[in-house]
Coordinates of C-alpha atoms in Angstrom, one line a residue:
X826 CA -21.7 -26.1 -17.2
X827 CA -25.0 -26.5 -18.9
X828 CA -25.3 -28.3 -22.2
X829 CA -26.5 -25.2 -24.0
X830 CA -23.6 -23.2 -22.7
X831 CA -21.1 -26.0 -23.7
X832 CA -22.6 -26.0 -27.1
X833 CA -22.3 -22.2 -27.4
X834 CA -18.7 -22.3 -26.4
X835 CA -17.9 -25.0 -28.9
X836 CA -19.7 -23.1 -31.6
X837 CA -17.8 -20.0 -30.7
X838 CA -14.7 -21.8 -31.9
X839 CA -16.2 -21.5 -35.4
X840 CA -18.1 -18.2 -34.9
X841 CA -17.3 -15.6 -32.3
X842 CA -13.7 -16.0 -31.4
X843 CA -12.0 -19.2 -32.7
X844 CA -10.8 -20.2 -36.0
X845 CA -12.6 -22.6 -38.3
X846 CA -10.3 -25.4 -39.5
X847 CA -11.2 -24.7 -43.1
X848 CA -9.7 -21.2 -42.6
X849 CA -6.3 -22.9 -42.9
X850 CA -7.2 -25.2 -45.8
X851 CA -6.1 -24.5 -49.4
X852 CA -8.3 -21.7 -50.7
X853 CA -8.4 -20.1 -47.3
X854 CA -7.9 -16.7 -48.8
X855 CA -5.4 -13.8 -48.8
X856 CA -4.9 -13.7 -45.1
X857 CA -4.9 -17.5 -44.3
X858 CA -1.8 -19.7 -44.2
X859 CA -1.1 -23.3 -45.2
X860 CA -2.0 -26.0 -42.7
X861 CA 1.6 -27.0 -41.9
X862 CA 2.6 -23.5 -41.1
X863 CA -0.5 -23.0 -39.0
X864 CA 0.4 -26.0 -37.0
X865 CA 3.8 -24.6 -36.2
X866 CA 2.5 -21.0 -35.4
X867 CA -1.1 -20.5 -34.7
X868 CA -2.6 -17.5 -36.5
X869 CA -5.7 -15.9 -35.1
X870 CA -7.9 -15.1 -38.0
X871 CA -9.3 -12.1 -36.1
X872 CA -5.9 -10.5 -35.7
X873 CA -6.0 -6.9 -36.7
X874 CA -4.9 -6.6 -40.3
X875 CA -3.7 -3.6 -42.3
X876 CA -6.0 -2.2 -45.1
X877 CA -4.8 -1.6 -48.6
X878 CA -4.5 2.1 -48.1
X879 CA -5.2 4.7 -45.5
X880 CA -8.9 4.4 -44.4
X881 CA -11.2 7.3 -44.0
X882 CA -13.3 5.6 -41.3
X883 CA -12.8 2.9 -38.7
X884 CA -16.3 1.6 -38.2
X885 CA -19.6 1.3 -40.1
X886 CA -23.2 1.6 -38.6
X887 CA -25.5 0.1 -41.3
X888 CA -29.1 1.2 -40.7
X889 CA -31.4 -1.1 -42.6
X890 CA -35.0 0.1 -42.8
X891 CA -36.8 -3.3 -43.0
X892 CA -39.8 -3.4 -45.3
X893 CA -38.7 -0.6 -47.6
X894 CA -39.8 3.0 -46.8
X895 CA -41.2 5.3 -49.5
X896 CA -38.4 7.8 -49.9
X897 CA -40.8 9.7 -52.1
X898 CA -42.5 10.6 -48.9
X899 CA -39.3 11.3 -46.9
X900 CA -36.6 12.9 -49.1
X901 CA -37.8 13.1 -52.7
X902 CA -40.0 16.2 -53.3
X903 CA -41.6 15.7 -56.7
X904 CA -43.9 18.6 -57.6
X905 CA -44.9 16.9 -60.9
X906 CA -46.1 13.9 -58.9
X907 CA -48.3 16.2 -56.8
X908 CA -49.6 17.9 -59.9
X909 CA -50.5 14.6 -61.7
X910 CA -51.8 12.8 -58.6
X911 CA -55.0 10.7 -59.3
X912 CA -54.1 10.3 -63.0
X913 CA -52.8 7.2 -64.8
X914 CA -49.1 6.9 -65.1
X915 CA -48.0 8.4 -68.4
X916 CA -46.6 5.7 -70.7
X917 CA -43.3 7.6 -71.1
X918 CA -42.5 6.8 -67.4
X919 CA -43.3 3.1 -67.7
X920 CA -41.1 2.4 -70.7
X921 CA -38.8 -0.5 -70.0
X922 CA -40.4 -1.4 -66.7
X923 CA -42.2 -4.5 -65.6
X924 CA -44.8 -3.3 -63.1
X925 CA -46.7 -6.5 -62.4
X926 CA -45.3 -7.2 -58.9
X927 CA -48.7 -6.9 -57.2
X928 CA -51.1 -6.2 -60.0
X929 CA -49.6 -3.6 -62.3
X930 CA -49.5 0.2 -62.0
X931 CA -52.3 2.1 -60.3
X932 CA -52.9 5.8 -60.5
X933 CA -50.3 8.3 -59.4
X934 CA -50.5 8.8 -55.6
X935 CA -49.3 11.8 -53.6
X936 CA -49.5 11.6 -49.8
X937 CA -50.4 14.5 -47.5
X938 CA -46.9 15.7 -47.0
X939 CA -45.5 19.2 -46.5
X940 CA -42.0 19.8 -47.7
X941 CA -39.2 22.2 -46.7
X942 CA -35.5 22.7 -47.6
X943 CA -32.9 22.5 -44.8
X944 CA -29.4 23.6 -44.2
X945 CA -26.9 25.3 -46.5
X946 CA -27.3 22.3 -48.9
X947 CA -31.0 23.0 -49.3
X948 CA -31.9 19.3 -49.0
X949 CA -35.6 18.5 -49.1
X950 CA -37.2 16.7 -46.1
X951 CA -40.9 16.0 -45.5
X952 CA -42.7 16.8 -42.3
X953 CA -42.2 13.1 -41.3
X954 CA -38.6 13.7 -40.4
X955 CA -38.3 17.0 -38.4
X956 CA -35.4 15.9 -36.3
X957 CA -33.2 14.3 -39.0
X958 CA -33.8 17.3 -41.2
X959 CA -31.8 19.4 -38.7
X960 CA -28.7 17.4 -39.8
X961 CA -29.2 18.0 -43.6
X962 CA -25.6 19.2 -44.0
X963 CA -24.1 16.1 -42.5
X964 CA -25.9 13.8 -45.1
X965 CA -24.7 12.6 -48.5
X966 CA -27.8 11.6 -50.5
X967 CA -27.8 8.9 -53.2
X968 CA -31.0 9.5 -55.0
X969 CA -30.4 7.1 -57.9
X970 CA -30.3 3.7 -56.1
X971 CA -31.3 0.6 -58.1
X972 CA -31.4 -3.1 -57.3
X973 CA -32.8 -6.3 -58.7
X974 CA -35.8 -8.3 -57.5
X975 CA -39.0 -7.0 -56.1
X976 CA -39.6 -9.4 -53.2
X977 CA -38.3 -8.6 -49.7
X978 CA -36.2 -11.7 -48.9
X979 CA -34.5 -11.7 -52.3
X980 CA -33.7 -8.0 -52.3
X981 CA -32.6 -7.9 -48.6
X982 CA -30.2 -10.8 -49.3
X983 CA -28.8 -8.9 -52.3
X984 CA -28.4 -5.8 -50.1
X985 CA -26.4 -7.7 -47.6
X986 CA -24.5 -10.2 -49.6
X987 CA -24.6 -9.0 -53.2
X988 CA -26.5 -12.1 -54.4
X989 CA -30.1 -13.1 -54.6
X990 CA -29.5 -16.7 -53.4
X991 CA -28.0 -17.7 -50.1
X992 CA -24.4 -18.8 -49.8
X993 CA -22.3 -15.7 -50.2
X994 CA -20.8 -13.7 -47.3
X995 CA -22.4 -10.6 -46.0
X996 CA -20.6 -7.3 -46.4
X997 CA -19.8 -7.3 -42.7
X998 CA -18.2 -10.7 -43.0
X999 CA -16.0 -9.5 -45.8
X1000 CA -14.9 -6.5 -43.8
X1001 CA -14.2 -8.7 -40.7
X1002 CA -12.2 -11.1 -42.9
X1003 CA -10.2 -8.3 -44.5
X1004 CA -9.5 -6.2 -41.4
X1005 CA -9.8 -8.5 -38.4
X1006 CA -10.8 -7.3 -35.0
X1007 CA -9.9 -4.0 -33.3
X1008 CA -11.1 -5.3 -29.9
X1009 CA -10.3 -8.9 -28.9
X1010 CA -12.9 -8.8 -26.2
X1011 CA -15.9 -8.2 -28.5
X1012 CA -17.1 -9.6 -31.8
X1013 CA -16.0 -7.4 -34.7
X1014 CA -19.3 -7.7 -36.4
X1015 CA -22.5 -7.2 -34.5
X1016 CA -26.2 -7.2 -35.5
X1017 CA -28.7 -5.2 -33.4
X1018 CA -32.4 -5.1 -34.0
X1019 CA -35.5 -3.5 -32.4
X1020 CA -38.8 -5.2 -31.9
X1021 CA -39.6 -8.6 -30.4
X1022 CA -38.5 -10.9 -33.2
X1023 CA -35.4 -11.5 -35.3
X1024 CA -35.2 -9.5 -38.6
X1025 CA -36.8 -10.8 -41.8
X1026 CA -34.7 -13.4 -43.5
X1027 CA -32.7 -14.2 -40.4
X1028 CA -29.1 -15.0 -40.0
X1029 CA -28.4 -15.7 -43.7
X1030 CA -28.2 -11.9 -43.9
X1031 CA -25.2 -11.7 -41.6
X1032 CA -23.7 -15.1 -42.6
X1033 CA -20.0 -15.7 -43.4
X1034 CA -21.1 -17.7 -46.4
X1035 CA -18.2 -19.6 -47.9
X1036 CA -15.8 -17.6 -45.6
X1037 CA -14.8 -19.4 -42.4
X1038 CA -17.6 -19.0 -39.8
X1039 CA -15.4 -17.0 -37.5
X1040 CA -16.3 -14.0 -39.7
X1041 CA -20.0 -14.2 -39.4
X1042 CA -22.1 -11.5 -37.5
X1043 CA -23.1 -11.9 -33.9
X1044 CA -26.7 -11.0 -33.2
X1045 CA -27.3 -9.1 -30.0
X1046 CA -30.9 -9.5 -28.9
X1047 CA -33.0 -6.6 -27.4
X1048 CA -33.1 -6.6 -23.6
X1049 CA -30.7 -6.6 -20.7
X1050 CA -29.0 -10.0 -21.7
X1051 CA -28.2 -9.6 -25.4
X1052 CA -26.2 -12.8 -25.9
X1053 CA -27.7 -16.2 -25.2
X1054 CA -25.7 -18.5 -22.7
X1055 CA -23.1 -15.8 -22.0
X1056 CA -23.8 -15.4 -18.3
X1057 CA -21.4 -17.0 -15.9
X1058 CA -22.5 -20.5 -14.7
X1059 CA -24.7 -20.4 -11.7
X1060 CA -22.9 -21.0 -8.3
X1061 CA -19.4 -20.6 -10.0
X1062 CA -17.3 -17.8 -8.7
X1063 CA -15.2 -15.7 -11.0
X1064 CA -11.9 -16.9 -9.4
X1065 CA -13.1 -20.5 -9.7
X1066 CA -14.0 -20.1 -13.3
X1067 CA -10.6 -18.6 -14.0
X1068 CA -8.8 -21.5 -12.3
X1069 CA -10.9 -23.9 -14.4
X1070 CA -9.9 -22.2 -17.7
X1071 CA -6.2 -22.1 -16.6
X1072 CA -6.3 -25.8 -15.9
X1073 CA -8.1 -26.5 -19.2
X1074 CA -5.5 -24.4 -21.1
X1075 CA -2.6 -26.3 -19.5
X1076 CA -4.2 -29.7 -20.4
X1077 CA -4.8 -28.5 -24.0
X1078 CA -1.2 -27.2 -24.3
X1079 CA 0.0 -30.6 -23.1
X1080 CA -2.1 -32.3 -25.7
X1081 CA -1.0 -29.8 -28.3
X1082 CA 2.6 -30.8 -27.7
X1083 CA 1.8 -34.3 -28.8
X1084 CA -0.5 -33.2 -31.7
X1085 CA 1.0 -30.0 -33.1
X1086 CA -1.1 -30.1 -36.2
X1087 CA -4.4 -30.1 -34.3
X1088 CA -5.3 -26.4 -34.9
X1089 CA -8.9 -27.2 -33.9
X1090 CA -7.8 -27.7 -30.3
X1091 CA -6.0 -24.4 -30.3
X1092 CA -9.0 -22.7 -31.8
X1093 CA -11.3 -24.2 -29.1
X1094 CA -8.9 -22.9 -26.4
X1095 CA -9.1 -19.4 -27.9
X1096 CA -12.9 -19.6 -28.0
X1097 CA -13.1 -20.4 -24.3
X1098 CA -10.9 -17.4 -23.6
X1099 CA -13.1 -15.1 -25.7
X1100 CA -16.2 -16.3 -24.1
X1101 CA -14.7 -15.7 -20.7
X1102 CA -13.6 -12.1 -21.6
X1103 CA -17.0 -11.4 -23.2
X1104 CA -18.8 -12.3 -19.9
X1105 CA -17.7 -8.9 -18.7
X1106 CA -17.0 -6.9 -21.8
X1107 CA -20.2 -7.6 -23.8
X1108 CA -22.7 -6.8 -21.1
X1109 CA -20.8 -3.7 -20.2
X1110 CA -20.7 -2.6 -23.9
X1111 CA -24.4 -2.6 -24.2
X1112 CA -25.3 -1.5 -20.6
X1113 CA -26.9 1.9 -20.8
X1114 CA -27.2 2.4 -17.1
X1115 CA -24.2 4.7 -17.0
X1116 CA -25.4 6.9 -19.8
X1117 CA -26.7 10.3 -18.7
X1118 CA -30.3 11.2 -18.7
X1119 CA -29.6 13.8 -21.4
X1120 CA -28.0 11.2 -23.6
X1121 CA -30.9 8.8 -23.2
X1122 CA -33.3 11.6 -24.0
X1123 CA -31.3 12.5 -27.1
X1124 CA -31.9 9.0 -28.5
X1125 CA -35.6 9.0 -27.4
X1126 CA -35.3 6.4 -24.6
X1127 CA -37.8 8.5 -22.6
X1128 CA -40.6 7.9 -25.1
X1129 CA -42.3 4.6 -25.8
X1130 CA -42.4 5.3 -29.6
X1131 CA -38.7 5.7 -29.9
X1132 CA -37.3 3.7 -27.0
X1133 CA -36.7 0.4 -28.8
X1134 CA -34.9 1.8 -31.8
X1135 CA -33.2 4.4 -29.7
X1136 CA -31.8 1.7 -27.4
X1137 CA -30.3 -0.1 -30.4
X1138 CA -28.7 3.0 -31.8
X1139 CA -27.2 4.0 -28.4
X1140 CA -25.8 0.5 -28.1
X1141 CA -24.3 0.9 -31.6
X1142 CA -22.6 4.1 -30.5
X1143 CA -21.1 2.3 -27.5
X1144 CA -19.9 -0.5 -29.7
X1145 CA -18.2 2.0 -32.1
X1146 CA -16.4 3.5 -29.1
X1147 CA -15.1 0.0 -28.2
X1148 CA -13.7 -0.7 -31.6
X1149 CA -16.5 -2.9 -33.2
X1150 CA -16.0 -2.6 -37.0
X1151 CA -19.4 -3.3 -38.5
X1152 CA -22.7 -2.8 -36.7
X1153 CA -25.9 -3.6 -38.5
X1154 CA -29.0 -2.2 -37.0
X1155 CA -32.3 -3.5 -38.4
X1156 CA -35.5 -1.6 -37.7
X1157 CA -38.3 -3.7 -36.2
X1158 CA -42.1 -3.8 -36.2
X1159 CA -43.7 -0.8 -34.5
X1160 CA -46.9 -0.2 -32.6
X1161 CA -49.6 2.1 -33.8
X1162 CA -50.3 0.4 -37.1
X1163 CA -53.6 -1.4 -37.6
X1164 CA -52.5 -3.1 -40.9
X1165 CA -50.7 -6.5 -40.8
X1166 CA -47.4 -4.9 -42.1
X1167 CA -46.0 -3.2 -39.0
X1168 CA -42.6 -2.5 -40.6
X1169 CA -42.2 -0.1 -43.6
X1170 CA -44.0 -2.3 -46.1
X1171 CA -46.9 0.1 -46.7
X1172 CA -49.0 -1.5 -49.5
X1173 CA -51.9 0.2 -47.9
X1174 CA -52.5 2.8 -45.2
X1175 CA -49.2 4.6 -46.0
X1176 CA -50.1 7.6 -43.9
X1177 CA -50.6 5.5 -40.8
X1178 CA -47.7 3.2 -41.5
X1179 CA -45.0 5.8 -42.2
X1180 CA -46.3 8.1 -39.5
X1181 CA -45.6 5.3 -36.9
X1182 CA -42.3 4.2 -38.4
X1183 CA -40.9 7.7 -38.8
X1184 CA -41.8 8.4 -35.2
X1185 CA -39.8 5.4 -34.2
X1186 CA -36.6 6.2 -36.1
X1187 CA -36.4 10.0 -36.7
X1188 CA -35.3 11.2 -33.3
X1189 CA -33.0 8.3 -32.6
X1190 CA -31.1 8.6 -35.9
X1191 CA -30.8 12.4 -35.4
X1192 CA -29.6 11.7 -31.8
X1193 CA -27.0 9.3 -33.1
X1194 CA -25.6 11.8 -35.6
X1195 CA -25.5 14.5 -33.0
X1196 CA -23.9 12.3 -30.3
X1197 CA -21.2 10.9 -32.7
X1198 CA -20.4 14.5 -33.7
X1199 CA -20.2 15.7 -30.2
X1200 CA -17.9 12.9 -29.1
X1201 CA -15.6 13.4 -32.1
X1202 CA -16.6 10.0 -33.5
X1203 CA -18.5 11.0 -36.6
X1204 CA -15.4 11.6 -38.7
X1205 CA -14.2 8.0 -37.9
X1206 CA -17.6 6.4 -38.5
X1207 CA -19.7 5.7 -41.6
X1208 CA -23.4 5.7 -41.3
X1209 CA -25.4 4.1 -44.1
X1210 CA -29.2 4.5 -44.2
X1211 CA -30.6 2.0 -46.6
X1212 CA -33.4 -0.5 -47.5
X1213 CA -34.0 -3.4 -49.8
X1214 CA -35.7 -1.2 -52.4
X1215 CA -38.0 1.9 -52.6
X1216 CA -41.7 2.3 -53.3
X1217 CA -43.6 3.3 -56.4
X1218 CA -45.0 6.7 -57.3
X1219 CA -48.3 5.0 -58.3
X1220 CA -50.7 3.9 -55.7
X1221 CA -51.8 0.5 -54.5
X1222 CA -55.0 -0.4 -52.5
X1223 CA -56.0 3.2 -52.8
X1224 CA -53.7 4.5 -50.1
X1225 CA -50.4 2.6 -50.3
X1226 CA -47.4 2.0 -52.6
X1227 CA -45.9 -1.0 -54.3
X1228 CA -42.2 -2.2 -54.4
X1229 CA -39.8 -0.1 -56.5
X1230 CA -36.3 -1.5 -57.4
X1231 CA -35.9 1.1 -60.3
X1232 CA -35.1 4.3 -58.4
X1233 CA -35.1 5.3 -54.7
X1234 CA -33.0 7.1 -52.1
X1235 CA -30.3 5.9 -49.7
X1236 CA -27.9 8.1 -47.8
X1237 CA -24.6 8.1 -46.0
X1238 CA -23.0 10.3 -43.3
X1239 CA -19.7 10.4 -41.6
X1240 CA -16.0 10.4 -42.6
X1241 CA -14.6 10.7 -46.1
X1242 CA -17.8 12.0 -47.7
X1243 CA -18.8 15.2 -49.4
X1244 CA -21.5 16.3 -46.9
X1245 CA -24.6 18.1 -48.1
X1246 CA -24.3 16.5 -51.5
X1247 CA -27.1 15.0 -53.6
X1248 CA -25.9 12.5 -56.1
X1249 CA -28.1 11.1 -58.9
X1250 CA -31.7 11.6 -59.6
X1251 CA -35.0 9.9 -60.6
X1252 CA -37.5 11.0 -63.1
X1253 CA -40.1 13.8 -62.4
X1254 CA -42.5 11.4 -60.6
X1255 CA -39.8 9.5 -58.7
X1256 CA -40.3 6.2 -60.4
X1257 CA -37.1 5.4 -62.2
X1258 CA -33.4 6.4 -62.0
X1259 CA -32.4 8.7 -64.9
X1260 CA -28.9 9.8 -63.8
X1261 CA -25.9 8.0 -62.2
X1262 CA -27.5 4.7 -61.1
X1263 CA -26.0 3.2 -57.9
X1264 CA -26.5 -0.6 -57.5
X1265 CA -25.9 -2.6 -54.3
X1266 CA -22.5 -3.6 -55.6
X1267 CA -21.5 0.1 -56.0
X1268 CA -22.6 0.9 -52.5
X1269 CA -20.5 -2.1 -51.1
X1270 CA -17.5 -1.0 -53.2
X1271 CA -17.8 2.5 -51.8
X1272 CA -18.1 1.4 -48.2
X1273 CA -15.0 -0.8 -48.6
X1274 CA -13.1 2.1 -50.1
X1275 CA -13.9 4.3 -47.1
X1276 CA -12.5 1.5 -44.8
X1277 CA -9.3 1.4 -46.8
X1278 CA -10.1 -1.7 -48.9
X1279 CA -10.0 -2.1 -52.6
X1280 CA -13.0 -4.2 -53.5
X1281 CA -11.0 -5.7 -56.4
X1282 CA -8.2 -6.8 -54.2
X1283 CA -10.3 -8.1 -51.3
X1284 CA -10.1 -11.7 -52.4
X1285 CA -10.8 -15.1 -51.0
X1286 CA -9.7 -18.2 -53.0
X1287 CA -12.4 -20.9 -53.2
X1288 CA -12.2 -24.0 -55.4
X1289 CA -9.6 -22.2 -57.5
X1290 CA -11.7 -19.1 -58.0
X1291 CA -10.8 -15.7 -56.6
X1292 CA -14.0 -14.5 -55.0
X1293 CA -14.6 -10.9 -54.0
X1294 CA -17.3 -8.9 -52.2
X1295 CA -18.8 -7.3 -55.3
X1296 CA -18.8 -10.6 -57.3
X1297 CA -17.9 -9.4 -60.8
X1298 CA -19.6 -6.0 -60.6
X1299 CA -19.2 -2.8 -58.6
X1300 CA -17.6 0.5 -58.9
X1301 CA -16.7 3.1 -56.2
X1302 CA -19.0 6.1 -56.3
X1303 CA -16.0 8.5 -56.3
X1304 CA -18.1 11.6 -56.8
X1305 CA -19.5 11.4 -53.3
X1306 CA -16.0 11.0 -51.7
X1307 CA -14.2 13.9 -50.2

């Protein structure tokens, strides 16, 4: 066994499948147990747990649009912005805002979009999203999203963890902590991404924070071998490996008899078993070779522009089918952009930037919605389309937009929602929320609610303090729930 593989297996005891020793320490939370009791009866922290009430969905696919798209150019048709384009921003719209992120407010900017209403809901979509627009009546829009911070790393961290400084658990970690695993052969919390590099901000955005490390997300890389060091050791047959693990387990059980309080040893044995099971289950879960040509085409795997992101979404569907609870999919850099910012961060050349980025995600997301619905999975799955913030209605660099934390659009689809609904609104130029603001905390509380969890009762005791996912904020957006 190679050193790297040995290290991976050891770390798995604290990450993928074992139990961190501090999960049994005082302050270990609602679902943990005292150390003495744990010594007598080992409790797997990933054991499936019951929610607070009947859930509406079983899994979440969280679609993070890295870099922050301009929802003004995707979903928010603002005739007044078009009419006033090229003029200074009226002072009435700037009241109470600090617009000095990158040099203050420029003149109002309208891109070259054409707009149309779709479905019985009459939801507006621009010509950048022709495929997603066909699913208008499956979508619940939140057009009054707000956040704090106007720098990517800070706002991405808040989007994932509810805080602007590292150290708190991500939403996926909280869900894993509260509900455990529905499939013992796969991680309950998986991160997928497209492109050739890890998402901005890195693993702090799928960290378990102060929760035991067993609840952190597991990043699956793009490509045929998504998990490092998971392949079976070279020149070791499956039967031989099984014999080795059986012998190791017997030796560990013998040792455990003499040291019944050594829960770390028990956890390490569990981690070896999970790694062994994952050698077959994880590659199979993300292997697309058995998918039909029609399904691959539905996600855009037959086109270079959509292949990377479509592959991530098709893998997300396969993971949902296999009981993975929380799948975070982060959009990656795309080709066809001459500017340095190849994600959605269009401070300049917005037409080129958003043209390339929407080509990458439009068909795959539409394919995911259609595929989940056709397989009877959409009612059991929650899709969340989100970003760290939006973009301003005033221009920057002549042909781009600055960061906007004051008012932008996010959307949800799937079980437990009022479909075809638009909730909240921004002002006439799409700069600031004027009705029913929805903060990150509120979005988290609503996602937890749909999974059957009361965000006020999802508690972890740390240093005598009862911590919860939404810190001391958050309210369920009840008006969008069915």
